[in-house]
PDB file of C-alpha atoms and ligand atoms in Angstrom:
ATOM      1  CA  MET A 757     105.209 101.089 120.585  1.00 96.00           C
ATOM      2  CA  ARG A 758     109.210 100.731 120.061  1.00 98.00           C
ATOM      3  CA  ILE A 759     110.854 103.667 118.480  1.00 98.00           C
ATOM      4  CA  ALA A 760     114.020 103.238 116.332  1.00 98.00           C
ATOM      5  CA  PHE A 761     116.156 105.934 117.492  1.00 98.00           C
ATOM      6  CA  SER A 762     119.900 106.577 117.160  1.00 97.00           C
ATOM      7  CA  PRO A 763     122.323 109.508 117.863  1.00 95.00           C
ATOM      8  CA  THR A 764     123.918 109.078 114.781  1.00 96.00           C
ATOM      9  CA  TYR A 765     120.393 109.927 113.435  1.00 97.00           C
ATOM     10  CA  ARG A 766     121.775 113.529 113.002  1.00 95.00           C
ATOM     11  CA  TYR A 767     124.310 114.204 110.916  1.00 95.00           C
ATOM     12  CA  GLN A 768     126.648 117.014 110.676  1.00 93.00           C
ATOM     13  CA  LEU A 769     126.116 119.520 108.301  1.00 94.00           C
ATOM     14  CA  PRO A 770     127.730 122.699 107.103  1.00 90.00           C
ATOM     15  CA  ALA A 771     126.510 125.594 109.335  1.00 87.00           C
ATOM     16  CA  LYS A 772     124.228 127.215 106.085  1.00 87.00           C
ATOM     17  CA  HIS A 773     123.089 123.815 105.256  1.00 91.00           C
ATOM     18  CA  ARG A 774     119.107 124.213 104.627  1.00 88.00           C
ATOM     19  CA  PHE A 775     117.919 120.623 105.586  1.00 93.00           C
ATOM     20  CA  PRO A 776     117.136 121.081 109.076  1.00 93.00           C
ATOM     21  CA  MET A 777     119.053 117.563 110.704  1.00 94.00           C
ATOM     22  CA  ASP A 778     118.443 119.158 114.320  1.00 94.00           C
ATOM     23  CA  LYS A 779     114.429 117.952 114.261  1.00 96.00           C
ATOM     24  CA  TYR A 780     116.650 114.338 114.860  1.00 96.00           C
ATOM     25  CA  THR A 781     117.846 115.251 118.532  1.00 95.00           C
ATOM     26  CA  LEU A 782     114.961 117.653 119.050  1.00 97.00           C
ATOM     27  CA  LEU A 783     111.952 115.675 118.256  1.00 98.00           C
ATOM     28  CA  PRO A 784     113.412 112.768 120.990  1.00 98.00           C
ATOM     29  CA  GLU A 785     113.760 115.225 123.415  1.00 97.00           C
ATOM     30  CA  GLN A 786     110.051 116.993 122.820  1.00 98.00           C
ATOM     31  CA  LEU A 787     108.472 113.762 123.614  1.00 98.00           C
ATOM     32  CA  LEU A 788     110.548 112.736 126.007  1.00 98.00           C
ATOM     33  CA  TYR A 789     109.854 116.062 127.921  1.00 98.00           C
ATOM     34  CA  GLU A 790     106.140 116.407 127.444  1.00 98.00           C
ATOM     35  CA  GLY A 791     105.459 112.517 128.414  1.00 97.00           C
ATOM     36  CA  THR A 792     104.125 111.318 125.263  1.00 97.00           C
ATOM     37  CA  ILE A 793     107.090 108.502 125.476  1.00 97.00           C
ATOM     38  CA  THR A 794     109.800 107.213 128.295  1.00 98.00           C
ATOM     39  CA  GLU A 795     113.331 106.311 127.752  1.00 98.00           C
ATOM     40  CA  ALA A 796     111.748 102.627 127.516  1.00 98.00           C
ATOM     41  CA  ASN A 797     110.179 103.515 124.527  1.00 98.00           C
ATOM     42  CA  PHE A 798     113.430 103.834 122.365  1.00 98.00           C
ATOM     43  CA  PHE A 799     115.652 100.994 120.830  1.00 98.00           C
ATOM     44  CA  SER A 800     118.962 101.538 118.844  1.00 98.00           C
ATOM     45  CA  PRO A 801     118.962  99.874 115.469  1.00 98.00           C
ATOM     46  CA  GLU A 802     122.245  97.780 114.509  1.00 98.00           C
ATOM     47  CA  PRO A 803     123.522  98.364 110.686  1.00 98.00           C
ATOM     48  CA  LEU A 804     121.558  96.840 108.382  1.00 98.00           C
ATOM     49  CA  SER A 805     123.468  93.961 106.146  1.00 98.00           C
ATOM     50  CA  GLU A 806     125.111  94.928 103.403  1.00 98.00           C
ATOM     51  CA  ALA A 807     122.804  91.246 102.144  1.00 98.00           C
ATOM     52  CA  ALA A 808     119.586  93.293 102.869  1.00 98.00           C
ATOM     53  CA  ILE A 809     121.059  96.365 100.676  1.00 98.00           C
ATOM     54  CA  LEU A 810     121.377  94.031  98.003  1.00 98.00           C
ATOM     55  CA  ARG A 811     118.320  92.915  97.573  1.00 98.00           C
ATOM     56  CA  THR A 812     117.490  96.719  97.122  1.00 98.00           C
ATOM     57  CA  HIS A 813     119.767  98.056  95.855  1.00 98.00           C
ATOM     58  CA  THR A 814     122.791  97.828  92.633  1.00 98.00           C
ATOM     59  CA  ALA A 815     126.064  96.046  93.729  1.00 98.00           C
ATOM     60  CA  ASP A 816     127.499  98.884  91.414  1.00 98.00           C
ATOM     61  CA  TYR A 817     125.834 101.443  93.649  1.00 98.00           C
ATOM     62  CA  TRP A 818     126.520  99.904  97.172  1.00 98.00           C
ATOM     63  CA  HIS A 819     130.027  99.551  96.315  1.00 98.00           C
ATOM     64  CA  LYS A 820     130.135 102.998  95.570  1.00 98.00           C
ATOM     65  CA  LEU A 821     128.774 104.330  98.278  1.00 98.00           C
ATOM     66  CA  LYS A 822     131.046 101.744 100.491  1.00 97.00           C
ATOM     67  CA  THR A 823     134.109 103.150  98.788  1.00 97.00           C
ATOM     68  CA  ASN A 824     132.783 106.542  98.555  1.00 96.00           C
ATOM     69  CA  THR A 825     133.514 106.705  95.068  1.00 97.00           C
ATOM     70  CA  LEU A 826     130.378 108.744  93.967  1.00 97.00           C
ATOM     71  CA  SER A 827     130.860 111.144  91.089  1.00 97.00           C
ATOM     72  CA  ARG A 828     130.731 114.487  91.960  1.00 96.00           C
ATOM     73  CA  LYS A 829     127.267 114.666  89.702  1.00 97.00           C
ATOM     74  CA  GLU A 830     125.820 111.514  91.670  1.00 98.00           C
ATOM     75  CA  ALA A 831     126.649 113.214  95.374  1.00 97.00           C
ATOM     76  CA  ARG A 832     125.108 116.790  94.499  1.00 97.00           C
ATOM     77  CA  ALA A 833     121.882 114.794  93.646  1.00 97.00           C
ATOM     78  CA  ILE A 834     121.802 113.798  97.188  1.00 97.00           C
ATOM     79  CA  GLY A 835     122.672 116.900  98.811  1.00 96.00           C
ATOM     80  CA  PHE A 836     124.666 116.220 101.616  1.00 95.00           C
ATOM     81  CA  PRO A 837     128.956 115.993 102.163  1.00 95.00           C
ATOM     82  CA  MET A 838     129.769 112.032 101.399  1.00 95.00           C
ATOM     83  CA  ARG A 839     131.525 111.047 104.496  1.00 95.00           C
ATOM     84  CA  PRO A 840     131.443 107.396 105.491  1.00 96.00           C
ATOM     85  CA  GLU A 841     129.296 108.446 108.952  1.00 96.00           C
ATOM     86  CA  LEU A 842     126.349 109.370 106.316  1.00 97.00           C
ATOM     87  CA  ILE A 843     126.447 105.969 105.061  1.00 97.00           C
ATOM     88  CA  ALA A 844     126.997 104.267 108.336  1.00 97.00           C
ATOM     89  CA  ARG A 845     123.719 106.362 109.511  1.00 97.00           C
ATOM     90  CA  GLY A 846     121.696 105.629 106.460  1.00 98.00           C
ATOM     91  CA  ARG A 847     122.593 101.824 106.936  1.00 98.00           C
ATOM     92  CA  VAL A 848     121.305 102.180 110.755  1.00 98.00           C
ATOM     93  CA  ILE A 849     118.262 104.210 109.666  1.00 98.00           C
ATOM     94  CA  ALA A 850     117.140 101.493 107.334  1.00 98.00           C
ATOM     95  CA  ARG A 851     117.758  98.952 109.445  1.00 98.00           C
ATOM     96  CA  GLY A 852     115.248 100.922 111.936  1.00 98.00           C
ATOM     97  CA  THR A 853     112.408 100.697 109.530  1.00 98.00           C
ATOM     98  CA  LEU A 854     113.083  96.827 109.137  1.00 98.00           C
ATOM     99  CA  ASP A 855     113.064  96.559 112.854  1.00 98.00           C
ATOM    100  CA  CYS A 856     109.879  98.841 113.108  1.00 98.00           C
ATOM    101  CA  ALA A 857     108.022  95.978 110.591  1.00 98.00           C
ATOM    102  CA  ARG A 858     109.061  93.826 113.013  1.00 98.00           C
ATOM    103  CA  HIS A 859     108.096  95.336 116.187  1.00 98.00           C
ATOM    104  CA  ALA A 860     104.590  96.600 114.340  1.00 98.00           C
ATOM    105  CA  PHE A 861     103.811  92.847 114.107  1.00 98.00           C
ATOM    106  CA  ARG A 862     103.486  92.394 117.947  1.00 98.00           C
ATOM    107  CA  ASP A 863     102.601  96.141 118.758  1.00 98.00           C
ATOM    108  CA  GLY A 864      99.854  97.285 115.966  1.00 98.00           C
ATOM    109  CA  VAL A 865     102.784 100.563 115.456  1.00 98.00           C
ATOM    110  CA  ALA A 866     106.232 101.306 115.397  1.00 98.00           C
ATOM    111  CA  LEU A 867     107.928 104.249 114.330  1.00 98.00           C
ATOM    112  CA  ASN A 868     111.385 105.211 113.506  1.00 98.00           C
ATOM    113  CA  VAL A 869     112.881 108.584 114.159  1.00 98.00           C
ATOM    114  CA  ALA A 870     114.206 109.057 110.770  1.00 98.00           C
ATOM    115  CA  GLY A 871     113.520 107.716 106.835  1.00 98.00           C
ATOM    116  CA  GLY A 872     110.892 107.637 104.175  1.00 98.00           C
ATOM    117  CA  THR A 873     114.033 108.420 102.161  1.00 98.00           C
ATOM    118  CA  HIS A 874     111.657 107.826  98.907  1.00 98.00           C
ATOM    119  CA  HIS A 875     113.823 109.598  96.369  1.00 98.00           C
ATOM    120  CA  SER A 876     116.311 106.530  96.646  1.00 98.00           C
ATOM    121  CA  PHE A 877     116.580 104.378  93.556  1.00 98.00           C
ATOM    122  CA  ALA A 878     117.812 100.887  93.010  1.00 98.00           C
ATOM    123  CA  ASP A 879     121.328 102.315  91.119  1.00 98.00           C
ATOM    124  CA  ARG A 880     121.805 106.042  92.941  1.00 98.00           C
ATOM    125  CA  GLY A 881     120.115 108.771  95.554  1.00 98.00           C
ATOM    126  CA  GLU A 882     118.685 111.963  95.576  1.00 98.00           C
ATOM    127  CA  GLY A 883     116.971 114.507  97.308  1.00 96.00           C
ATOM    128  CA  PHE A 884     118.610 113.687 100.451  1.00 96.00           C
ATOM    129  CA  CYS A 885     118.257 110.225 100.200  1.00 98.00           C
ATOM    130  CA  VAL A 886     121.059 107.723 100.012  1.00 98.00           C
ATOM    131  CA  PHE A 887     118.988 104.268 100.615  1.00 98.00           C
ATOM    132  CA  ASN A 888     115.574 103.557 100.397  1.00 98.00           C
ATOM    133  CA  ASP A 889     114.337 102.484 103.946  1.00 98.00           C
ATOM    134  CA  ILE A 890     111.220 101.023 103.080  1.00 98.00           C
ATOM    135  CA  ALA A 891     111.877  99.615  99.890  1.00 98.00           C
ATOM    136  CA  ILE A 892     114.808  97.839 101.589  1.00 98.00           C
ATOM    137  CA  ALA A 893     112.421  96.565 104.897  1.00 99.00           C
ATOM    138  CA  ALA A 894     109.606  95.197 101.954  1.00 99.00           C
ATOM    139  CA  ASN A 895     112.080  93.653 100.282  1.00 98.00           C
ATOM    140  CA  GLU A 896     113.484  91.985 102.837  1.00 98.00           C
ATOM    141  CA  LEU A 897     110.410  90.751 104.501  1.00 98.00           C
ATOM    142  CA  LEU A 898     108.990  89.553 101.224  1.00 98.00           C
ATOM    143  CA  HIS A 899     112.435  87.510 101.110  1.00 98.00           C
ATOM    144  CA  THR A 900     112.162  85.970 104.534  1.00 98.00           C
ATOM    145  CA  GLY A 901     108.754  85.148 104.113  1.00 98.00           C
ATOM    146  CA  GLU A 902     107.540  87.389 106.789  1.00 98.00           C
ATOM    147  CA  ILE A 903     105.118  89.294 104.597  1.00 98.00           C
ATOM    148  CA  THR A 904     103.350  88.433 101.264  1.00 98.00           C
ATOM    149  CA  LYS A 905     102.400  91.689 100.786  1.00 98.00           C
ATOM    150  CA  ALA A 906     102.832  94.637 102.043  1.00 98.00           C
ATOM    151  CA  VAL A 907     101.185  98.953 100.947  1.00 99.00           C
ATOM    152  CA  VAL A 908     103.540 101.595 101.135  1.00 99.00           C
ATOM    153  CA  VAL A 909     101.057 105.280 102.206  1.00 99.00           C
ATOM    154  CA  ASP A 910     102.970 107.623 101.239  1.00 98.00           C
ATOM    155  CA  LEU A 911     102.277 111.060 102.500  1.00 98.00           C
ATOM    156  CA  ASP A 912     104.952 113.275 102.267  1.00 98.00           C
ATOM    157  CA  VAL A 913     104.402 116.342 100.117  1.00 98.00           C
ATOM    158  CA  HIS A 914     106.960 114.807  97.254  1.00 98.00           C
ATOM    159  CA  GLN A 915     106.066 111.904  95.173  1.00 98.00           C
ATOM    160  CA  GLY A 916     107.592 108.715  96.380  1.00 98.00           C
ATOM    161  CA  ASN A 917     109.935 108.243  92.987  1.00 98.00           C
ATOM    162  CA  GLY A 918     112.672 105.775  94.295  1.00 98.00           C
ATOM    163  CA  THR A 919     109.727 103.670  95.982  1.00 98.00           C
ATOM    164  CA  ALA A 920     107.866 104.268  92.858  1.00 98.00           C
ATOM    165  CA  MET A 921     110.514 102.736  90.387  1.00 98.00           C
ATOM    166  CA  ILE A 922     111.912 100.016  92.706  1.00 98.00           C
ATOM    167  CA  PHE A 923     108.355  98.788  92.766  1.00 98.00           C
ATOM    168  CA  ALA A 924     107.406  98.973  89.230  1.00 98.00           C
ATOM    169  CA  ASP A 925     107.133  95.407  88.512  1.00 98.00           C
ATOM    170  CA  GLU A 926     106.564  94.311  91.960  1.00 98.00           C
ATOM    171  CA  PRO A 927     102.748  93.222  92.495  1.00 98.00           C
ATOM    172  CA  ARG A 928     103.398  92.464  95.967  1.00 98.00           C
ATOM    173  CA  VAL A 929     103.984  95.992  97.058  1.00 98.00           C
ATOM    174  CA  PHE A 930     101.524  98.594  96.559  1.00 98.00           C
ATOM    175  CA  THR A 931     102.969 102.232  96.214  1.00 98.00           C
ATOM    176  CA  LEU A 932     100.133 105.009  97.104  1.00 98.00           C
ATOM    177  CA  SER A 933     101.764 108.418  97.149  1.00 98.00           C
ATOM    178  CA  PHE A 934      99.933 111.945  97.786  1.00 98.00           C
ATOM    179  CA  HIS A 935     101.767 115.009  96.970  1.00 98.00           C
ATOM    180  CA  GLY A 936     101.723 118.080  95.408  1.00 98.00           C
ATOM    181  CA  ALA A 937     101.728 117.574  91.501  1.00 98.00           C
ATOM    182  CA  LYS A 938     103.972 121.221  90.923  1.00 97.00           C
ATOM    183  CA  ASN A 939     106.540 119.625  93.652  1.00 97.00           C
ATOM    184  CA  TYR A 940     109.711 117.897  93.097  1.00 96.00           C
ATOM    185  CA  PRO A 941     110.331 115.243  91.614  1.00 97.00           C
ATOM    186  CA  ASN A 942     109.397 116.970  88.183  1.00 95.00           C
ATOM    187  CA  ARG A 943     109.562 113.683  86.640  1.00 96.00           C
ATOM    188  CA  LYS A 944     107.113 111.297  88.671  1.00 98.00           C
ATOM    189  CA  PRO A 945     107.640 107.751  87.602  1.00 98.00           C
ATOM    190  CA  PRO A 946     103.634 106.259  88.085  1.00 98.00           C
ATOM    191  CA  SER A 947     103.321 104.672  91.583  1.00 98.00           C
ATOM    192  CA  ASP A 948     100.022 102.353  91.499  1.00 98.00           C
ATOM    193  CA  LEU A 949      97.939 105.024  92.610  1.00 98.00           C
ATOM    194  CA  ASP A 950      99.003 108.914  92.148  1.00 98.00           C
ATOM    195  CA  VAL A 951      97.516 111.505  94.113  1.00 98.00           C
ATOM    196  CA  GLY A 952      98.532 114.778  93.116  1.00 98.00           C
ATOM    197  CA  PHE A 953      97.049 117.765  94.589  1.00 98.00           C
ATOM    198  CA  PRO A 954      97.326 121.739  93.278  1.00 98.00           C
ATOM    199  CA  ASP A 955      99.174 124.294  94.606  1.00 98.00           C
ATOM    200  CA  GLY A 956      96.839 125.395  97.320  1.00 98.00           C
ATOM    201  CA  THR A 957      95.241 122.642  98.419  1.00 98.00           C
ATOM    202  CA  GLY A 958      94.037 122.473 102.177  1.00 98.00           C
ATOM    203  CA  ASP A 959      92.847 120.351 105.057  1.00 98.00           C
ATOM    204  CA  GLU A 960      89.139 119.869 103.663  1.00 98.00           C
ATOM    205  CA  ALA A 961      89.699 118.738  99.862  1.00 98.00           C
ATOM    206  CA  TYR A 962      93.026 116.719 101.416  1.00 98.00           C
ATOM    207  CA  LEU A 963      90.978 114.944 104.465  1.00 98.00           C
ATOM    208  CA  SER A 964      88.046 114.633 102.151  1.00 98.00           C
ATOM    209  CA  ARG A 965      90.780 112.453  99.555  1.00 98.00           C
ATOM    210  CA  LEU A 966      92.171 110.456 101.924  1.00 98.00           C
ATOM    211  CA  TYR A 967      89.045 109.218 103.475  1.00 98.00           C
ATOM    212  CA  ALA A 968      87.629 108.180 100.310  1.00 98.00           C
ATOM    213  CA  VAL A 969      90.933 106.320  99.112  1.00 98.00           C
ATOM    214  CA  LEU A 970      92.785 104.877 101.884  1.00 98.00           C
ATOM    215  CA  PRO A 971      90.257 102.283 103.154  1.00 98.00           C
ATOM    216  CA  ALA A 972      89.152 100.722 100.310  1.00 98.00           C
ATOM    217  CA  LEU A 973      92.394 100.476  99.180  1.00 98.00           C
ATOM    218  CA  LEU A 974      93.451  98.306 102.255  1.00 98.00           C
ATOM    219  CA  ASP A 975      90.281  96.405 102.047  1.00 98.00           C
ATOM    220  CA  ARG A 976      91.250  95.817  98.295  1.00 98.00           C
ATOM    221  CA  GLU A 977      94.838  94.928  98.577  1.00 98.00           C
ATOM    222  CA  GLN A 978      94.621  93.259 101.860  1.00 98.00           C
ATOM    223  CA  PRO A 979      98.435  93.674 102.774  1.00 98.00           C
ATOM    224  CA  ASP A 980     100.076  91.993 105.608  1.00 98.00           C
ATOM    225  CA  LEU A 981     102.213  95.393 106.573  1.00 98.00           C
ATOM    226  CA  VAL A 982     101.454  98.958 106.201  1.00 99.00           C
ATOM    227  CA  PHE A 983     104.647 101.258 105.720  1.00 99.00           C
ATOM    228  CA  TYR A 984     103.643 104.663 106.661  1.00 99.00           C
ATOM    229  CA  LEU A 985     105.775 107.697 105.095  1.00 98.00           C
ATOM    230  CA  SER A 986     104.509 110.586 107.703  1.00 98.00           C
ATOM    231  CA  GLY A 987     106.085 113.775 105.840  1.00 98.00           C
ATOM    232  CA  VAL A 988     104.984 117.086 107.302  1.00 98.00           C
ATOM    233  CA  ASP A 989     105.780 119.107 104.371  1.00 98.00           C
ATOM    234  CA  ILE A 990     102.370 119.002 103.224  1.00 98.00           C
ATOM    235  CA  LEU A 991     101.859 122.478 106.374  1.00 98.00           C
ATOM    236  CA  ALA A 992     101.308 126.052 104.592  1.00 98.00           C
ATOM    237  CA  THR A 993     104.139 126.613 106.417  1.00 98.00           C
ATOM    238  CA  ASP A 994     106.714 124.612 104.374  1.00 98.00           C
ATOM    239  CA  LYS A 995     109.353 126.423 102.327  1.00 97.00           C
ATOM    240  CA  LEU A 996     109.396 123.539  99.637  1.00 97.00           C
ATOM    241  CA  GLY A 997     105.624 121.974 100.134  1.00 97.00           C
ATOM    242  CA  ARG A 998     103.370 123.756  97.797  1.00 98.00           C
ATOM    243  CA  LEU A 999     100.151 122.620  99.744  1.00 98.00           C
ATOM    244  CA  ALA A1000      98.417 125.050 102.620  1.00 98.00           C
ATOM    245  CA  CYS A1001      97.841 121.752 105.319  1.00 98.00           C
ATOM    246  CA  THR A1002      97.612 123.018 109.284  1.00 98.00           C
ATOM    247  CA  LEU A1003      98.948 120.929 111.564  1.00 98.00           C
ATOM    248  CA  GLN A1004      95.203 120.283 113.104  1.00 98.00           C
ATOM    249  CA  GLY A1005      94.876 118.735 109.499  1.00 98.00           C
ATOM    250  CA  CYS A1006      98.281 117.541 109.726  1.00 98.00           C
ATOM    251  CA  ARG A1007      97.356 115.758 112.697  1.00 98.00           C
ATOM    252  CA  GLU A1008      94.278 114.352 111.909  1.00 98.00           C
ATOM    253  CA  ARG A1009      95.817 112.478 109.084  1.00 98.00           C
ATOM    254  CA  ASP A1010      97.920 110.743 111.091  1.00 98.00           C
ATOM    255  CA  ARG A1011      95.145 109.782 112.873  1.00 98.00           C
ATOM    256  CA  PHE A1012      93.260 108.537 110.387  1.00 99.00           C
ATOM    257  CA  VAL A1013      96.147 106.440 108.899  1.00 99.00           C
ATOM    258  CA  PHE A1014      96.099 104.894 112.151  1.00 98.00           C
ATOM    259  CA  GLN A1015      92.867 104.182 113.316  1.00 98.00           C
ATOM    260  CA  THR A1016      92.113 103.001 109.768  1.00 98.00           C
ATOM    261  CA  CYS A1017      94.418 100.174 110.134  1.00 98.00           C
ATOM    262  CA  LYS A1018      94.074  99.347 113.373  1.00 98.00           C
ATOM    263  CA  ASP A1019      90.441  98.935 112.683  1.00 98.00           C
ATOM    264  CA  ARG A1020      91.829  96.678 109.904  1.00 98.00           C
ATOM    265  CA  GLY A1021      94.058  94.654 112.466  1.00 98.00           C
ATOM    266  CA  LEU A1022      97.200  95.921 109.806  1.00 98.00           C
ATOM    267  CA  PRO A1023     100.794  96.253 111.707  1.00 98.00           C
ATOM    268  CA  VAL A1024     101.827  99.964 111.021  1.00 98.00           C
ATOM    269  CA  ALA A1025     105.832 100.666 110.272  1.00 99.00           C
ATOM    270  CA  VAL A1026     106.479 104.262 110.136  1.00 98.00           C
ATOM    271  CA  SER A1027     108.900 106.419 108.418  1.00 98.00           C
ATOM    272  CA  MET A1028     109.124 109.841 109.337  1.00 98.00           C
ATOM    273  CA  GLY A1029     110.020 111.919 105.704  1.00 97.00           C
ATOM    274  CA  GLY A1030     110.361 115.145 105.131  1.00 97.00           C
ATOM    275  CA  GLY A1031     109.689 118.493 106.912  1.00 97.00           C
ATOM    276  CA  TYR A1032     110.592 122.102 105.897  1.00 97.00           C
ATOM    277  CA  SER A1033     108.841 124.766 107.536  1.00 97.00           C
ATOM    278  CA  GLU A1034     110.619 128.171 108.304  1.00 95.00           C
ATOM    279  CA  ARG A1035     110.184 127.764 112.213  1.00 96.00           C
ATOM    280  CA  LEU A1036     112.026 124.221 113.619  1.00 96.00           C
ATOM    281  CA  ALA A1037     108.883 124.883 116.169  1.00 97.00           C
ATOM    282  CA  THR A1038     106.727 123.801 113.647  1.00 98.00           C
ATOM    283  CA  ILE A1039     108.454 121.280 112.212  1.00 98.00           C
ATOM    284  CA  ILE A1040     108.895 119.242 115.736  1.00 98.00           C
ATOM    285  CA  GLU A1041     105.488 119.727 116.400  1.00 98.00           C
ATOM    286  CA  GLY A1042     104.485 118.318 113.133  1.00 98.00           C
ATOM    287  CA  HIS A1043     105.932 115.006 113.547  1.00 98.00           C
ATOM    288  CA  ALA A1044     105.503 115.235 117.343  1.00 98.00           C
ATOM    289  CA  ASN A1045     101.955 115.274 116.898  1.00 98.00           C
ATOM    290  CA  THR A1046     102.291 111.791 114.353  1.00 98.00           C
ATOM    291  CA  TYR A1047     103.913 109.986 117.780  1.00 98.00           C
ATOM    292  CA  ARG A1048     100.624 111.856 119.940  1.00 98.00           C
ATOM    293  CA  MET A1049      98.424 109.949 117.633  1.00 98.00           C
ATOM    294  CA  ALA A1050     100.352 106.398 117.548  1.00 98.00           C
ATOM    295  CA  ASP A1051     100.103 107.007 121.210  1.00 98.00           C
ATOM    296  CA  SER A1052      96.392 108.307 121.116  1.00 98.00           C
ATOM    297  CA  VAL A1053      95.199 105.477 118.909  1.00 98.00           C
ATOM    298  CA  TYR A1054      97.555 102.294 119.874  1.00 97.00           C
ATOM    299  CA  GLY A1055      97.842 103.895 123.684  1.00 89.00           C
TER     300      GLY A1055
HETATM  301 ZN1  LIG B2492     109.078 115.502 101.020  1.00 74.37          ZN
END
């Protein structure tokens, strides 16, 4: 299985910033250390082309990003200090998701050690999201004719508002979002299917809903490709998420998504998504489980 990664994924933040940026280097180190993967699994994506950016994002938004001229308010909504490296990083990550989709056509699965930036809209970003990597990849593959239908399986605890808006009038992309009903974003533009869970939802209720929804949905929609957004902010230890899943439950979620797609011959491109547990080790363990399950189902 191929894994998209570049050292630029780790963006230098001020010391007290609440985003756990170190996960982007610690996760690959952990996976190498434990032997789940080797260096040969990695590829380093090129920056995404402007043409591909503009198939999803507005010319005005792209111009402001390129020239670092977002207003203070627009930058604050994103939540990272705006420097040219952040834009360069976003282009590489988005290309990583696109490349993962193409690798998945051949290998069944491919994973990006970043991405899942589902709070990015066509014309603006918010919630640590600049470009919408999955939307960009889906639009590009539809444009080239490599796919005719995709399903986005967004299991990050936050609702995929940007993705939902971007594909609101696009029947070729089905958007599914499982999320905490009371989690950010407050306003949730409708996905094709939204499943909002009450505070404190644990493994059993969460997983039984996944078992009930996902296989039937894939059988009905018959996509050529699945984008899986595997955020680990569903954990009870998460500082932002309001659900109460365990690491074991989160791992079972990942296993089930992979097995369900594999059983149907559906390629899966994985974008990492969020994770804000108190201990960085818990975040790494949660994300590492996604790779362990991919390896165990496809290996
Ligand atoms: Zn999230």
